[in-house]
Amino acid sequence: MVHVDEKGIFLSGMRTEALLHLNYRMAVSEVCTLPAGVHNARRWRDNILFNDTASDFVRNVRSDGRQQAFRIWRYDESEIERRHRRFEDRTPGIRPRAVHGR
């Protein structure tokens, strides 16, 4: 994931095991280490927010090490498909359409 804000460019990925910062001098530094397999890490306020894929949690870790963990709900794929088909059956003719730039 790449996130840009007034402090620079932040990079992370499932194999980086760190949140990296690229500053205006093109120097890379490590903001923090991350567990293997996490992704979408970014700074949020003074914390680090990331998707802990292996555990199915989104975690918000404070600089003092305390954290909040939010469980990701799991859904059976067939149930999602069944509900989607029911919605389409009730809304004939309504389909998403592409929006083109001007």
PDB file of C-alpha atoms in Angstrom:
ATOM      1  CA  MET A   1       0.000   0.000   0.000  1.00  0.00           C
ATOM      2  CA  VAL A   2       1.120   3.513  -0.708  1.00  0.00           C
ATOM      3  CA  HIS A   3      -0.169   6.436   1.344  1.00  0.00           C
ATOM      4  CA  VAL A   4       0.821  10.053   0.800  1.00  0.00           C
ATOM      5  CA  ASP A   5       0.317  12.929   3.215  1.00  0.00           C
ATOM      6  CA  GLU A   6       2.085  16.149   4.225  1.00  0.00           C
ATOM      7  CA  LYS A   7       4.818  14.103   5.964  1.00  0.00           C
ATOM      8  CA  GLY A   8       5.816  12.138   2.875  1.00  0.00           C
ATOM      9  CA  ILE A   9       5.140   8.827   1.182  1.00  0.00           C
ATOM     10  CA  PHE A  10       4.485   5.727   3.289  1.00  0.00           C
ATOM     11  CA  LEU A  11       4.877   2.191   1.909  1.00  0.00           C
ATOM     12  CA  SER A  12       3.969  -1.232   3.228  1.00  0.00           C
ATOM     13  CA  GLY A  13       3.129  -4.653   1.901  1.00  0.00           C
ATOM     14  CA  MET A  14       2.578  -8.210   2.994  1.00  0.00           C
ATOM     15  CA  ARG A  15       6.313  -8.964   2.737  1.00  0.00           C
ATOM     16  CA  THR A  16       7.899  -5.709   3.874  1.00  0.00           C
ATOM     17  CA  GLU A  17       7.340  -6.484   7.590  1.00  0.00           C
ATOM     18  CA  ALA A  18       7.622  -2.735   8.166  1.00  0.00           C
ATOM     19  CA  LEU A  19       5.981   0.581   7.437  1.00  0.00           C
ATOM     20  CA  LEU A  20       8.489   2.563   5.403  1.00  0.00           C
ATOM     21  CA  HIS A  21       8.692   6.336   4.942  1.00  0.00           C
ATOM     22  CA  LEU A  22      10.110   8.064   1.856  1.00  0.00           C
ATOM     23  CA  ASN A  23      10.907  11.714   2.524  1.00  0.00           C
ATOM     24  CA  TYR A  24      11.429  14.649   0.164  1.00  0.00           C
ATOM     25  CA  ARG A  25      15.157  13.823  -0.102  1.00  0.00           C
ATOM     26  CA  MET A  26      14.226  10.329  -1.370  1.00  0.00           C
ATOM     27  CA  ALA A  27      15.624   8.775   1.818  1.00  0.00           C
ATOM     28  CA  VAL A  28      13.817   5.688   3.114  1.00  0.00           C
ATOM     29  CA  SER A  29      13.414   5.051   6.833  1.00  0.00           C
ATOM     30  CA  GLU A  30      11.521   2.483   8.864  1.00  0.00           C
ATOM     31  CA  VAL A  31       8.583   3.920  10.817  1.00  0.00           C
ATOM     32  CA  CYS A  32       7.875   0.658  12.656  1.00  0.00           C
ATOM     33  CA  THR A  33       8.131  -3.087  12.255  1.00  0.00           C
ATOM     34  CA  LEU A  34       5.016  -5.099  11.407  1.00  0.00           C
ATOM     35  CA  PRO A  35       4.112  -8.764  11.774  1.00  0.00           C
ATOM     36  CA  ALA A  36       4.619 -10.871   8.651  1.00  0.00           C
ATOM     37  CA  GLY A  37       1.598 -11.029   6.384  1.00  0.00           C
ATOM     38  CA  VAL A  38      -0.119  -7.791   7.370  1.00  0.00           C
ATOM     39  CA  HIS A  39      -1.080  -5.248   4.748  1.00  0.00           C
ATOM     40  CA  ASN A  40      -2.630  -1.807   4.215  1.00  0.00           C
ATOM     41  CA  ALA A  41      -0.534  -0.361   7.051  1.00  0.00           C
ATOM     42  CA  ARG A  42      -0.590   3.395   7.447  1.00  0.00           C
ATOM     43  CA  ARG A  43      -0.226   6.110  10.021  1.00  0.00           C
ATOM     44  CA  TRP A  44      -3.496   7.250  11.540  1.00  0.00           C
ATOM     45  CA  ARG A  45      -3.231  10.118  13.967  1.00  0.00           C
ATOM     46  CA  ASP A  46      -0.194   9.072  16.045  1.00  0.00           C
ATOM     47  CA  ASN A  47      -0.997   5.369  15.629  1.00  0.00           C
ATOM     48  CA  ILE A  48      -0.391   2.640  13.077  1.00  0.00           C
ATOM     49  CA  LEU A  49      -3.479   1.085  11.495  1.00  0.00           C
ATOM     50  CA  PHE A  50      -3.218  -2.180   9.532  1.00  0.00           C
ATOM     51  CA  ASN A  51      -5.046  -5.258   8.320  1.00  0.00           C
ATOM     52  CA  ASP A  52      -3.857  -8.335  10.207  1.00  0.00           C
ATOM     53  CA  THR A  53      -4.877 -10.794   7.509  1.00  0.00           C
ATOM     54  CA  ALA A  54      -3.772 -13.973   9.257  1.00  0.00           C
ATOM     55  CA  SER A  55      -5.942 -13.207  12.294  1.00  0.00           C
ATOM     56  CA  ASP A  56      -8.837 -11.495  10.454  1.00  0.00           C
ATOM     57  CA  PHE A  57      -8.506  -8.304  12.498  1.00  0.00           C
ATOM     58  CA  VAL A  58      -7.913  -4.649  11.732  1.00  0.00           C
ATOM     59  CA  ARG A  59      -5.516  -3.354  14.372  1.00  0.00           C
ATOM     60  CA  ASN A  60      -4.866   0.144  15.629  1.00  0.00           C
ATOM     61  CA  VAL A  61      -1.550   0.187  17.531  1.00  0.00           C
ATOM     62  CA  ARG A  62      -0.551   3.173  19.625  1.00  0.00           C
ATOM     63  CA  SER A  63       3.023   4.334  20.076  1.00  0.00           C
ATOM     64  CA  ASP A  64       2.951   3.046  23.675  1.00  0.00           C
ATOM     65  CA  GLY A  65       2.148  -0.465  22.364  1.00  0.00           C
ATOM     66  CA  ARG A  66      -1.501  -0.559  23.427  1.00  0.00           C
ATOM     67  CA  GLN A  67      -3.842  -1.586  20.673  1.00  0.00           C
ATOM     68  CA  GLN A  68      -7.414  -1.960  19.608  1.00  0.00           C
ATOM     69  CA  ALA A  69      -8.386  -4.936  17.460  1.00  0.00           C
ATOM     70  CA  PHE A  70     -11.525  -5.093  15.343  1.00  0.00           C
ATOM     71  CA  ARG A  71     -12.618  -8.521  14.118  1.00  0.00           C
ATOM     72  CA  ILE A  72     -13.375  -8.826  10.406  1.00  0.00           C
ATOM     73  CA  TRP A  73     -16.695 -10.504   9.775  1.00  0.00           C
ATOM     74  CA  ARG A  74     -16.576 -13.581   7.555  1.00  0.00           C
ATOM     75  CA  TYR A  75     -19.393 -14.438   5.203  1.00  0.00           C
ATOM     76  CA  ASP A  76     -20.070 -17.601   3.301  1.00  0.00           C
ATOM     77  CA  GLU A  77     -19.491 -16.811  -0.380  1.00  0.00           C
ATOM     78  CA  SER A  78     -22.584 -18.754  -1.480  1.00  0.00           C
ATOM     79  CA  GLU A  79     -24.744 -16.661   0.884  1.00  0.00           C
ATOM     80  CA  ILE A  80     -23.412 -13.439  -0.640  1.00  0.00           C
ATOM     81  CA  GLU A  81     -24.112 -14.736  -4.146  1.00  0.00           C
ATOM     82  CA  ARG A  82     -27.614 -15.867  -3.141  1.00  0.00           C
ATOM     83  CA  ARG A  83     -28.473 -12.467  -1.650  1.00  0.00           C
ATOM     84  CA  HIS A  84     -27.053 -10.692  -4.699  1.00  0.00           C
ATOM     85  CA  ARG A  85     -29.231 -12.783  -7.010  1.00  0.00           C
ATOM     86  CA  ARG A  86     -32.301 -12.008  -4.871  1.00  0.00           C
ATOM     87  CA  PHE A  87     -31.545  -8.277  -5.139  1.00  0.00           C
ATOM     88  CA  GLU A  88     -31.153  -8.514  -8.923  1.00  0.00           C
ATOM     89  CA  ASP A  89     -34.455 -10.425  -9.169  1.00  0.00           C
ATOM     90  CA  ARG A  90     -36.255  -7.592  -7.330  1.00  0.00           C
ATOM     91  CA  THR A  91     -34.650  -4.806  -9.369  1.00  0.00           C
ATOM     92  CA  PRO A  92     -34.953  -5.799 -13.038  1.00  0.00           C
ATOM     93  CA  GLY A  93     -33.268  -3.415 -15.406  1.00  0.00           C
ATOM     94  CA  ILE A  94     -31.162  -1.744 -12.709  1.00  0.00           C
ATOM     95  CA  ARG A  95     -27.513  -2.420 -13.341  1.00  0.00           C
ATOM     96  CA  PRO A  96     -24.420  -0.440 -12.436  1.00  0.00           C
ATOM     97  CA  ARG A  97     -22.992   1.533 -15.307  1.00  0.00           C
ATOM     98  CA  ALA A  98     -19.595   2.988 -15.933  1.00  0.00           C
ATOM     99  CA  VAL A  99     -19.090   6.677 -15.289  1.00  0.00           C
ATOM    100  CA  HIS A 100     -16.724   8.210 -17.791  1.00  0.00           C
ATOM    101  CA  GLY A 101     -14.510  11.203 -17.102  1.00  0.00           C
ATOM    102  CA  ARG A 102     -15.086  14.404 -19.023  1.00  0.00           C
TER     103      ARG A 102
END
